[in-house]
Coordinates of C-alpha atoms in Angstrom, one line a residue:
X153 CA 62.6 -1.9 32.6
X154 CA 62.2 -0.6 28.6
X155 CA 65.2 1.9 30.4
X156 CA 66.8 -0.7 31.5
X157 CA 67.1 -3.0 28.5
X158 CA 68.0 0.2 26.7
X159 CA 70.6 1.6 28.8
X160 CA 72.1 -2.5 29.2
X161 CA 71.8 -2.1 25.6
X162 CA 73.8 0.9 25.2
X163 CA 76.8 -0.2 27.9
X164 CA 77.4 -3.8 26.1
X165 CA 78.7 -1.7 22.5
X166 CA 79.8 0.7 24.6
X167 CA 81.8 -1.8 26.6
X168 CA 82.9 -3.0 23.1
X169 CA 83.7 -0.3 21.6
X170 CA 86.0 0.1 24.7
X171 CA 88.2 -2.9 24.0
X172 CA 89.1 -2.3 21.3
X173 CA 90.3 1.6 21.1
X174 CA 91.8 1.4 24.4
X175 CA 95.3 -0.4 23.5
X176 CA 95.0 3.2 22.0
X177 CA 94.8 5.8 24.7
X178 CA 98.7 6.4 26.0
X179 CA 98.8 9.0 28.1
X180 CA 96.1 9.7 30.9
X181 CA 93.1 11.5 30.6
X182 CA 89.4 11.6 31.9
X183 CA 85.9 12.2 30.0
X184 CA 83.2 14.2 30.4
X185 CA 80.4 14.4 28.0
X186 CA 79.2 17.6 25.8
X187 CA 78.0 18.9 22.9
X188 CA 80.0 21.7 20.9
X189 CA 79.6 22.9 16.9
X190 CA 80.6 19.9 13.8
X191 CA 82.4 21.2 12.4
X192 CA 84.1 22.9 14.7
X193 CA 84.9 27.1 13.5
X194 CA 87.1 27.2 17.5
X195 CA 85.9 30.9 17.3
X196 CA 83.8 32.1 20.1
X197 CA 81.8 33.7 18.3
X198 CA 80.5 31.9 15.6
X199 CA 77.5 29.4 15.3
X200 CA 77.5 27.1 19.0
X201 CA 80.9 29.5 19.8
X202 CA 83.1 26.3 21.1
X203 CA 80.8 23.9 23.1
X204 CA 81.3 22.2 26.5
X205 CA 85.4 22.8 26.1
X206 CA 84.3 26.7 27.1
X207 CA 85.3 26.9 30.5
X208 CA 88.7 25.0 29.7
X209 CA 89.7 27.1 27.3
X210 CA 88.1 30.6 28.5
X211 CA 89.9 31.6 31.7
X212 CA 87.8 34.6 34.0
X213 CA 89.3 36.8 36.3
X214 CA 88.3 34.5 39.0
X215 CA 86.3 32.1 40.7
X216 CA 83.3 32.6 43.6
X217 CA 82.7 29.1 46.0
X218 CA 78.8 30.4 47.2
X219 CA 79.1 27.9 50.0
X220 CA 82.1 30.2 51.7
X221 CA 81.5 33.9 49.7
X222 CA 85.5 33.4 48.3
X223 CA 87.1 34.2 46.0
X224 CA 89.4 32.1 43.9
X225 CA 91.8 34.3 41.5
X226 CA 92.5 32.6 37.9
X227 CA 93.7 35.4 35.4
X228 CA 93.9 38.0 38.0
X229 CA 96.0 37.9 41.0
X230 CA 93.8 40.4 42.6
X231 CA 91.1 43.4 41.5
X232 CA 90.6 47.0 43.7
X233 CA 88.3 49.5 42.9
X234 CA 89.2 53.6 42.3
X235 CA 87.2 55.2 42.5
X236 CA 85.1 54.4 39.1
X237 CA 87.7 51.8 37.7
X238 CA 88.5 48.8 38.5
X239 CA 92.6 47.7 38.5
X240 CA 92.7 44.4 37.5
X241 CA 96.8 43.3 37.9
X242 CA 97.0 40.1 35.6
X243 CA 98.5 36.5 36.0
X244 CA 102.1 36.9 33.8
X245 CA 100.8 33.6 31.4
X246 CA 100.6 32.5 27.5
X247 CA 98.6 31.3 26.0
X248 CA 99.5 28.0 24.4
X249 CA 101.5 28.9 21.2
X250 CA 103.3 30.5 23.8
X251 CA 102.8 34.3 22.9
X252 CA 102.4 36.2 27.0
X253 CA 99.0 36.9 27.4
X254 CA 98.8 40.9 28.6
X255 CA 95.8 44.0 28.5
X256 CA 96.1 44.4 25.3
X257 CA 94.5 40.9 25.4
X258 CA 91.2 41.6 27.2
X259 CA 91.8 46.1 25.4
X260 CA 91.3 43.7 22.6
X261 CA 88.8 41.4 24.3
X262 CA 85.9 44.0 25.5
X263 CA 86.3 45.8 21.9
X264 CA 84.7 42.4 20.6
X265 CA 82.2 41.9 23.0
X266 CA 80.4 45.3 22.7
X267 CA 80.6 45.2 18.7
X268 CA 79.8 41.4 18.7
X269 CA 77.2 40.9 21.7
X270 CA 76.3 44.7 23.1
X271 CA 78.0 44.0 26.0
X272 CA 78.5 45.2 28.2
X273 CA 78.6 48.4 28.7
X274 CA 78.8 49.1 31.5
X275 CA 82.3 48.9 30.8
X276 CA 82.8 52.8 29.1
X277 CA 86.5 51.7 28.6
X278 CA 90.2 50.0 28.8
X279 CA 92.9 51.1 30.5
X280 CA 96.2 49.3 29.3
X281 CA 99.0 50.7 32.2
X282 CA 101.2 48.6 31.4
X283 CA 101.9 45.6 29.9
X284 CA 100.1 43.2 33.2
X285 CA 98.0 46.0 34.2
X286 CA 94.8 46.6 32.8
X287 CA 91.4 49.3 34.9
X288 CA 88.2 49.1 33.6
X289 CA 86.6 52.6 33.3
X290 CA 82.6 51.9 34.8
X291 CA 79.8 53.5 34.3
X292 CA 78.4 51.9 37.4
X293 CA 80.3 50.1 40.9
X294 CA 77.5 48.6 42.3
X295 CA 78.4 44.7 43.5
X296 CA 76.2 42.8 40.9
X297 CA 78.2 44.6 38.5
X298 CA 81.9 43.8 39.8
X299 CA 80.9 39.9 40.9
X300 CA 79.6 39.8 36.8
X301 CA 83.2 40.9 35.4
X302 CA 85.6 39.0 37.7
X303 CA 83.6 35.8 37.2
X304 CA 82.2 35.8 33.2
X305 CA 84.2 33.7 31.4
X306 CA 83.6 36.0 28.7
X307 CA 85.5 39.2 29.8
X308 CA 88.8 38.3 29.3
X309 CA 90.5 35.7 27.0
X310 CA 87.6 35.1 24.0
X311 CA 89.3 38.1 21.2
X312 CA 92.9 37.6 21.7
X313 CA 94.9 39.9 20.3
X314 CA 97.2 37.9 19.0
X315 CA 94.3 36.4 16.1
X316 CA 91.9 39.3 16.5
X317 CA 94.3 42.2 15.7
X318 CA 93.2 42.4 12.6
X319 CA 89.7 43.2 12.5
X320 CA 90.4 45.7 16.2
X321 CA 89.8 48.8 14.5
X322 CA 86.6 47.8 12.9
X323 CA 85.4 46.6 15.8
X324 CA 86.7 49.1 18.3
X325 CA 84.2 51.7 15.5
X326 CA 81.0 50.2 15.6
X327 CA 81.5 49.5 19.7
X328 CA 82.0 53.4 19.8
X329 CA 78.5 54.0 17.8
X330 CA 76.6 51.2 19.9
X331 CA 77.5 52.8 23.7
X332 CA 77.0 56.0 22.1
X333 CA 73.0 54.3 21.4
X334 CA 73.1 53.2 24.2
X335 CA 73.8 55.7 26.7
X336 CA 71.1 57.6 25.1
X337 CA 69.0 55.2 24.9
X338 CA 69.4 54.6 29.1
X339 CA 69.5 58.8 29.2
X340 CA 65.8 58.1 27.4
X341 CA 67.0 60.2 24.8
X342 CA 65.5 59.7 21.4
X343 CA 68.4 57.7 18.7
X344 CA 69.5 59.5 16.3
X345 CA 68.0 57.2 13.0
X346 CA 71.3 58.2 10.8
X347 CA 73.3 56.7 13.8
X348 CA 70.9 54.5 14.4
X349 CA 70.6 52.6 10.3
X350 CA 74.8 53.7 10.2
X351 CA 75.3 51.8 14.0
X352 CA 72.7 48.2 12.2
X353 CA 74.9 48.6 8.3
X354 CA 78.6 48.8 10.3
X355 CA 77.7 45.9 12.9
X356 CA 75.6 43.5 10.1
X357 CA 78.8 43.7 7.7
X358 CA 81.2 42.9 10.8
X359 CA 79.8 40.9 12.7
X360 CA 79.4 38.3 9.6
X361 CA 82.8 38.6 8.8
X362 CA 84.2 38.2 12.6
X363 CA 81.3 35.1 12.5
X364 CA 82.9 33.7 9.5
X365 CA 86.0 33.4 10.8
X366 CA 87.2 30.0 12.0
X367 CA 90.9 30.0 13.5
X368 CA 90.8 26.0 12.9
X369 CA 91.0 26.9 9.4
X370 CA 92.7 29.9 9.2
X371 CA 95.4 28.7 11.7
X372 CA 95.1 25.5 11.9
X373 CA 94.4 26.0 16.0
X374 CA 92.7 27.0 18.6
X375 CA 95.3 28.9 21.3
X376 CA 94.2 30.0 24.7
X377 CA 95.0 30.8 27.6
X378 CA 92.8 28.6 29.2
X379 CA 93.9 24.6 31.4
X380 CA 93.0 22.2 27.8
X381 CA 93.1 23.5 24.2
X382 CA 91.1 22.3 21.6
X383 CA 92.9 20.1 19.4
X384 CA 91.0 16.9 17.7
X385 CA 86.7 17.3 17.1
X386 CA 84.6 15.6 15.3
X387 CA 81.8 14.7 14.9
X388 CA 81.6 11.5 17.8
X389 CA 84.7 13.2 20.4
X390 CA 86.7 16.4 21.0
X391 CA 89.9 15.8 21.9
X392 CA 91.6 18.3 24.0
X393 CA 95.1 18.5 25.1
X394 CA 96.9 20.6 28.4
X395 CA 98.3 24.1 28.1
X396 CA 101.7 23.7 28.6
X397 CA 102.2 27.7 29.0
X398 CA 99.3 27.6 31.9
X399 CA 100.5 29.4 35.0
X400 CA 99.2 26.2 36.7
X401 CA 100.1 23.6 33.9
X402 CA 103.3 22.1 36.7
X403 CA 100.1 21.2 39.1
X404 CA 97.8 19.4 36.3
X405 CA 99.0 16.3 36.1
X406 CA 95.9 15.0 33.5
X407 CA 97.3 16.1 29.9
X408 CA 94.2 15.5 27.9
X409 CA 91.1 16.3 28.7
X410 CA 88.1 14.2 26.2
X411 CA 84.3 15.2 25.7
X412 CA 82.4 12.3 23.8
X413 CA 78.9 13.8 21.6
X414 CA 75.6 14.7 24.5
X415 CA 73.5 12.8 22.5
X416 CA 71.4 12.2 24.4
X417 CA 70.6 11.5 28.2
X418 CA 69.9 7.8 27.8
X419 CA 73.5 7.3 26.3
X420 CA 74.9 9.9 28.7
X421 CA 73.0 7.3 31.9
X422 CA 75.2 4.3 29.3
X423 CA 78.7 6.1 29.0
X424 CA 78.6 6.7 32.8
X425 CA 77.4 2.9 33.8
X426 CA 80.3 1.3 31.3
X427 CA 82.8 3.5 32.4
X428 CA 83.5 5.5 29.5
X429 CA 83.4 8.7 30.7
X430 CA 84.2 9.5 34.7
X431 CA 81.8 12.2 35.5
X432 CA 77.9 13.5 34.1
X433 CA 74.9 15.5 35.1
X434 CA 72.4 14.2 33.1
X435 CA 68.2 13.7 34.4
X436 CA 67.6 10.5 35.5
X437 CA 64.4 8.7 36.7
X438 CA 64.4 6.7 40.0
X439 CA 64.3 3.7 38.8
X440 CA 67.2 4.1 36.8
X441 CA 69.3 5.8 39.3
X442 CA 68.8 2.6 41.8
X443 CA 70.0 0.2 39.5
X444 CA 73.2 2.4 39.5
X445 CA 75.6 1.0 42.0
X446 CA 74.2 -2.9 41.4
X447 CA 75.7 -1.9 38.2
X448 CA 78.7 -0.3 38.3
X449 CA 79.3 0.5 42.2
X450 CA 82.2 2.6 41.7
X451 CA 79.4 5.6 40.3
X452 CA 79.5 8.0 43.5
X453 CA 76.1 10.7 43.2
X454 CA 76.1 14.4 44.6
X455 CA 72.9 16.2 44.7
X456 CA 73.0 20.4 44.7
X457 CA 71.0 22.5 44.3
X458 CA 71.3 24.1 39.5
X459 CA 69.2 26.7 41.1
X460 CA 67.4 27.0 38.8
X461 CA 64.0 26.8 37.3
X462 CA 62.1 25.1 34.0
X463 CA 59.5 27.2 33.0
X464 CA 56.8 27.1 30.2
X465 CA 57.8 30.6 28.5
X466 CA 55.8 32.6 26.2
X467 CA 56.7 34.2 22.9
X468 CA 55.5 38.3 23.4
X469 CA 55.3 38.8 20.2
X470 CA 53.0 36.6 19.3
X471 CA 49.2 37.3 19.4
X472 CA 47.8 35.2 21.6
X473 CA 50.7 35.0 24.5
X474 CA 49.8 38.9 25.3
X475 CA 46.8 38.6 26.5
X476 CA 46.9 37.6 31.0
X477 CA 44.5 36.2 31.7
X478 CA 45.3 33.8 29.0
X479 CA 48.9 33.2 30.8
X480 CA 46.7 32.4 33.6
X481 CA 44.4 30.3 32.8
X482 CA 47.2 27.5 31.3
X483 CA 48.9 28.8 34.7
X484 CA 46.4 27.2 36.6
X485 CA 45.6 24.5 34.2
X486 CA 48.8 23.1 33.8
X487 CA 49.6 20.5 37.1
X488 CA 52.9 21.1 37.6
X489 CA 53.4 18.6 41.0
X490 CA 52.9 15.9 37.7
X491 CA 55.4 17.3 34.7
X492 CA 57.7 17.5 38.0
X493 CA 57.2 14.4 38.3
X494 CA 57.6 13.2 34.7
X495 CA 60.9 14.8 34.0
X496 CA 62.9 15.1 37.2
X497 CA 61.4 14.1 39.9
X498 CA 64.3 14.4 42.0
X499 CA 63.9 18.1 41.4
X500 CA 61.7 20.7 44.2
X501 CA 58.2 21.1 43.8
X502 CA 57.2 25.0 42.6
X503 CA 53.4 24.5 41.8
X504 CA 51.8 27.9 43.3
X505 CA 53.0 30.8 42.3
X506 CA 55.9 31.9 39.8
X507 CA 57.9 35.1 41.0
X508 CA 61.0 34.5 40.1
X509 CA 62.4 33.8 43.5
X510 CA 64.0 30.0 44.1
X511 CA 62.0 27.7 46.0
X512 CA 65.4 27.1 48.3
X513 CA 65.7 30.9 48.9
X514 CA 61.9 31.7 49.2
X515 CA 61.5 32.1 52.8
X516 CA 65.1 34.5 53.0
X517 CA 63.6 36.3 51.1
X518 CA 59.4 36.3 50.4
X519 CA 57.9 36.5 54.3
X520 CA 55.1 34.1 54.2
X521 CA 52.9 37.4 54.6
X522 CA 53.4 38.7 51.7
X523 CA 52.7 35.2 49.9
X524 CA 50.0 35.8 50.6
X525 CA 49.2 39.0 49.1
X526 CA 50.3 36.4 45.4
X527 CA 47.8 34.9 42.7
X528 CA 48.5 31.2 43.7
X529 CA 48.6 29.1 40.7
X530 CA 48.0 25.3 42.1
X531 CA 46.2 23.3 40.2
X532 CA 43.1 24.4 39.8
X533 CA 41.3 24.1 36.2
X534 CA 38.0 24.6 37.3
X535 CA 39.8 28.0 38.2
X536 CA 41.7 27.6 35.0
X537 CA 38.3 27.9 32.8
X538 CA 35.9 29.9 34.7
X539 CA 38.4 33.3 34.4
X540 CA 38.5 32.2 30.7
X541 CA 35.1 32.7 30.3
X542 CA 35.3 35.7 32.1
X543 CA 37.2 36.8 29.9
X544 CA 34.9 36.2 26.6
X545 CA 36.9 32.7 26.0
X546 CA 34.3 30.3 24.9
X547 CA 34.9 26.6 24.3
X548 CA 33.3 25.0 21.9
X549 CA 31.3 21.4 21.6
X550 CA 34.6 19.7 19.9
X551 CA 35.8 20.3 22.7
X552 CA 38.8 23.7 22.4
X553 CA 38.4 26.3 23.2
X554 CA 38.3 30.1 21.0
X555 CA 39.1 33.6 21.8
X556 CA 36.9 36.2 22.5
X557 CA 36.6 37.0 18.2
X558 CA 36.2 33.6 18.1
X559 CA 39.6 31.6 17.0
X560 CA 40.2 28.4 18.4
X561 CA 43.3 27.9 21.5
X562 CA 46.0 26.9 19.2
X563 CA 49.8 26.6 19.5
X564 CA 53.3 25.2 19.5
X565 CA 55.3 24.0 22.4
X566 CA 59.2 23.8 21.4
X567 CA 61.4 22.5 23.3
X568 CA 65.5 21.2 23.2
X569 CA 65.4 18.1 21.6
X570 CA 69.2 17.0 23.3
X571 CA 67.5 18.1 26.7
X572 CA 66.0 14.7 27.1
X573 CA 64.2 16.1 30.7
X574 CA 63.3 19.6 28.5
X575 CA 61.8 17.4 25.9
X576 CA 59.9 15.3 28.8
X577 CA 58.2 18.2 30.4
X578 CA 56.7 19.6 27.0
X579 CA 55.5 16.1 26.1
X580 CA 53.2 16.8 29.4
X581 CA 52.7 19.9 29.2
X582 CA 51.0 19.6 25.7
X583 CA 49.0 16.7 27.0
X584 CA 47.7 18.6 29.7
X585 CA 46.7 21.6 27.3
X586 CA 45.3 19.3 25.2
X587 CA 43.1 17.9 27.5
X588 CA 42.4 21.1 28.8
X589 CA 40.9 22.7 25.2
X590 CA 43.0 24.6 24.2
X591 CA 45.3 22.6 20.7
X592 CA 48.9 22.5 20.7
X593 CA 51.3 20.5 19.0
X594 CA 55.0 19.6 20.1
X595 CA 58.0 20.8 17.2
X596 CA 61.0 19.2 18.4
X597 CA 64.2 22.0 18.3
X598 CA 67.5 20.2 16.2
X599 CA 70.9 19.8 18.5
X600 CA 72.5 22.9 17.7
X601 CA 70.1 24.9 16.7
X602 CA 68.3 26.7 19.9
X603 CA 69.9 29.4 20.3
X604 CA 68.9 30.6 16.4
X605 CA 64.9 29.3 17.8
X606 CA 64.7 30.9 20.3
X607 CA 67.1 34.0 19.8
X608 CA 64.8 34.7 16.3
X609 CA 61.5 34.2 18.2
X610 CA 61.0 31.4 15.5
X611 CA 58.3 29.7 18.6
X612 CA 54.9 30.6 20.1
X613 CA 56.0 28.4 23.4
X614 CA 58.6 26.8 24.5
X615 CA 60.2 25.0 27.9
X616 CA 63.3 26.8 29.1
X617 CA 65.2 28.0 31.6
X618 CA 63.8 30.1 34.0
X619 CA 64.7 32.3 36.9
X620 CA 68.5 31.2 37.1
X621 CA 71.1 32.7 40.0
X622 CA 73.9 30.6 38.0
X623 CA 77.0 32.3 39.6
X624 CA 75.8 34.4 42.4
X625 CA 72.8 33.5 44.6
X626 CA 71.4 36.3 44.8
X627 CA 67.2 36.9 43.2
X628 CA 70.1 40.1 41.2
X629 CA 71.2 37.4 39.3
X630 CA 67.9 36.3 38.4
X631 CA 65.7 39.0 37.9
X632 CA 68.4 40.3 35.2
X633 CA 67.5 36.9 33.3
X634 CA 63.9 37.6 33.3
X635 CA 63.6 41.0 32.6
X636 CA 67.5 41.8 31.5
X637 CA 69.5 39.0 30.2
X638 CA 68.2 36.2 28.0
X639 CA 64.6 35.0 28.9
X640 CA 63.6 38.9 27.8
X641 CA 65.8 38.2 24.7
X642 CA 63.4 34.4 24.2
X643 CA 60.3 36.6 25.0
X644 CA 60.0 40.3 23.9
X645 CA 58.5 40.6 27.6
X646 CA 57.9 44.2 27.4
X647 CA 60.0 44.9 31.2
X648 CA 60.1 48.7 29.8
X649 CA 56.9 49.5 30.0
X650 CA 54.9 50.2 33.4
X651 CA 52.5 47.8 35.6
X652 CA 50.0 47.9 37.7
X653 CA 51.6 47.3 41.3
X654 CA 50.5 48.2 45.3
X655 CA 53.6 50.7 45.0
X656 CA 52.0 52.5 42.3
X657 CA 53.2 51.9 38.2
X658 CA 56.8 50.1 38.2
X659 CA 59.1 49.1 35.6
X660 CA 60.6 46.0 36.3
X661 CA 63.0 46.5 34.2
X662 CA 64.3 49.7 36.1
X663 CA 63.9 47.8 39.7
X664 CA 66.1 45.0 37.9
X665 CA 68.8 47.7 37.2
X666 CA 68.6 49.7 41.1
X667 CA 68.6 45.8 42.5
X668 CA 71.7 44.9 41.7
X669 CA 72.9 47.8 43.2
X670 CA 72.6 47.0 46.9
X671 CA 73.2 43.0 46.5
X672 CA 75.3 44.0 49.5
X673 CA 72.7 45.2 51.5
X674 CA 70.5 42.9 52.4
X675 CA 67.3 45.0 53.6
X676 CA 66.9 46.9 50.3
X677 CA 67.4 44.2 48.3
X678 CA 64.3 43.0 49.9
X679 CA 63.0 45.4 49.1
X680 CA 63.2 45.5 45.5
X681 CA 62.8 41.7 45.2
X682 CA 59.9 41.3 46.5
X683 CA 58.1 44.6 44.0
X684 CA 59.7 42.1 40.6
X685 CA 58.4 38.9 42.5
X686 CA 55.4 40.6 42.7
X687 CA 54.8 41.2 39.3
X688 CA 57.3 38.6 38.1
X689 CA 53.8 36.2 40.4
X690 CA 51.0 38.3 38.6
X691 CA 52.1 39.2 35.1
X692 CA 54.1 35.9 34.0
X693 CA 56.6 36.2 31.7
X694 CA 57.1 32.8 32.8
X695 CA 55.3 29.7 34.4
X696 CA 58.5 27.7 36.1
X697 CA 57.5 24.0 36.8
X698 CA 60.5 22.7 38.9
X699 CA 63.9 24.1 40.4
X700 CA 66.6 22.2 38.8
X701 CA 68.6 19.7 41.2
X702 CA 71.9 18.7 39.1
X703 CA 72.7 15.6 39.8
X704 CA 76.7 14.9 39.7
X705 CA 77.4 11.1 38.8
X706 CA 81.7 11.1 39.9
X707 CA 83.3 7.6 38.9
X708 CA 86.3 7.4 41.2
X709 CA 88.7 4.7 40.5
X710 CA 88.4 4.1 37.0
X711 CA 90.5 6.7 34.8
X712 CA 91.0 9.4 38.2
X713 CA 90.6 9.6 41.6
X714 CA 90.8 12.5 43.8
X715 CA 87.5 13.9 43.7
X716 CA 85.7 16.3 47.1
X717 CA 84.3 14.9 50.2
X718 CA 80.4 14.9 49.3
X719 CA 81.3 18.2 51.8
X720 CA 83.2 19.9 50.2
X721 CA 82.8 23.2 49.7
X722 CA 84.0 23.5 46.0
X723 CA 80.6 20.8 44.7
X724 CA 78.7 24.8 44.8
X725 CA 80.6 26.0 41.1
X726 CA 78.8 23.5 40.4
X727 CA 75.3 26.1 38.6
X728 CA 75.4 28.2 35.6
X729 CA 79.3 25.4 34.7
X730 CA 79.9 22.6 36.2
X731 CA 83.6 22.8 34.2
X732 CA 84.6 24.9 36.4
X733 CA 84.7 22.3 39.1
X734 CA 86.1 20.1 36.9
X735 CA 89.1 22.4 35.8
X736 CA 89.6 24.0 39.6
X737 CA 90.0 20.0 40.7
X738 CA 92.3 19.6 38.1
X739 CA 94.3 23.2 37.9
X740 CA 95.1 22.3 41.3
X741 CA 96.1 18.8 40.9
X742 CA 93.4 17.5 42.9
X743 CA 92.3 15.5 40.4
X744 CA 94.8 12.6 39.2
X745 CA 95.7 9.2 37.3
X746 CA 93.9 6.0 39.7
X747 CA 97.5 4.4 39.4

């Protein structure tokens, strides 16, 4: 009831705001909610990048529709493999400032990705064959890599040559040094200390220079090759204007996109009910959802799997969490079903295993017989106590557990504040672990500080996304995230170490590489998935507690109309970047002003 009262108050305030501001609206627009860095710098490599404007400003070579397996050309008109080269034919289009988009922009962009993010080093070189044809020279042509290169929004348009070209010679130098180091490590060779020092010095200086660069300050705008350019950004609102040079500009019928700041899920709920925004995907308590149709009958709901899990992750640089017994005890001590019910009631239950395969895909990839060989971590506090005592932990008269060397088991669970569903989960996790006998505190990560805190290792345990199959619904995507991607960056889990398994000592990082190479060969892929599932479940780099379902709320008929039918395959593009759904519908002219 308190939540509903809060929403009604917010709806009233938003309605008053709309009444006062509606007269100023002179052209059709569509409204969403998101976050962005402020002051806004317009630099993809700067702190906070460009927030939720990402998919509107940047274009991948193609979109991939998971429901149909179809690739929809975007910045590319076609592509093909020629030996170890991915040859891409580019659209004849322009940046939003009128500058022609060419293969030189791709060359510049790849150099910046290597120099700034040390990725993707699998691109060994870039051949500019003509103004509109580029060939990416690859060290590997496995399907997973090709898919990522085609569909990742970062590959092509973050660093336009006519804006970032002044840094290009330095970018290429840093990129070359970084890739040499990567090659040596891939070959399991020792990196010369002088090479490492030279790279570290030049990379740090270059990154500082680029991080501080602001197109908004230097040239007064942020030229984009995507559908919309950020043109007016304040702390509370970000306005994007149609790129009149975009190849689909003639089809785009809505010239403005307006983002309200996603300050909290509660604000977004109220904005949806008040008709202040046209679509959003907040996690919403069931009692609130039940009232939505009464408060706004034009509000529709489409639920799709987000192809991701929420998880409790650990910082493996902290001595406490190097102990597998403690991690297993935490898994047994958590009532994950209750955590799900508190945080996201509509999510899928994952309260038994922690194997890294999405629950919705479990039967496809893991047999019932194999699952029986895994440790089942269903809620069992008695089991948690037993394994702790067996490992030498003791529980004092104060009710607190102590390590074998007599120290109280004490740690902090960090959580990003703007994600209210994560906060709800973190609070429940903290309370459950306190009740079990651990000394646990909750720490809220302020808005805009998530990457800084997590990548900097300034946490002990945290609520985060765990496995995620965004963009490509395959276990390879999830295990890449866990052992080579963002989760690996956050946790520092020793993914390149050997772990004992029924098949001998195995290295999850290497298994992930091999899985990426056989994504189109189900029988071979299942063998690697099984081995990775075993390591993930038995060595617990994280403890998942729900599979996220993406509830997409959209308003039909106030400002815009033309939303897809509920069974339309376009919705399956939402996981990992729901803005792509909006961009696709806008650029195809399907979303249009309500007349």
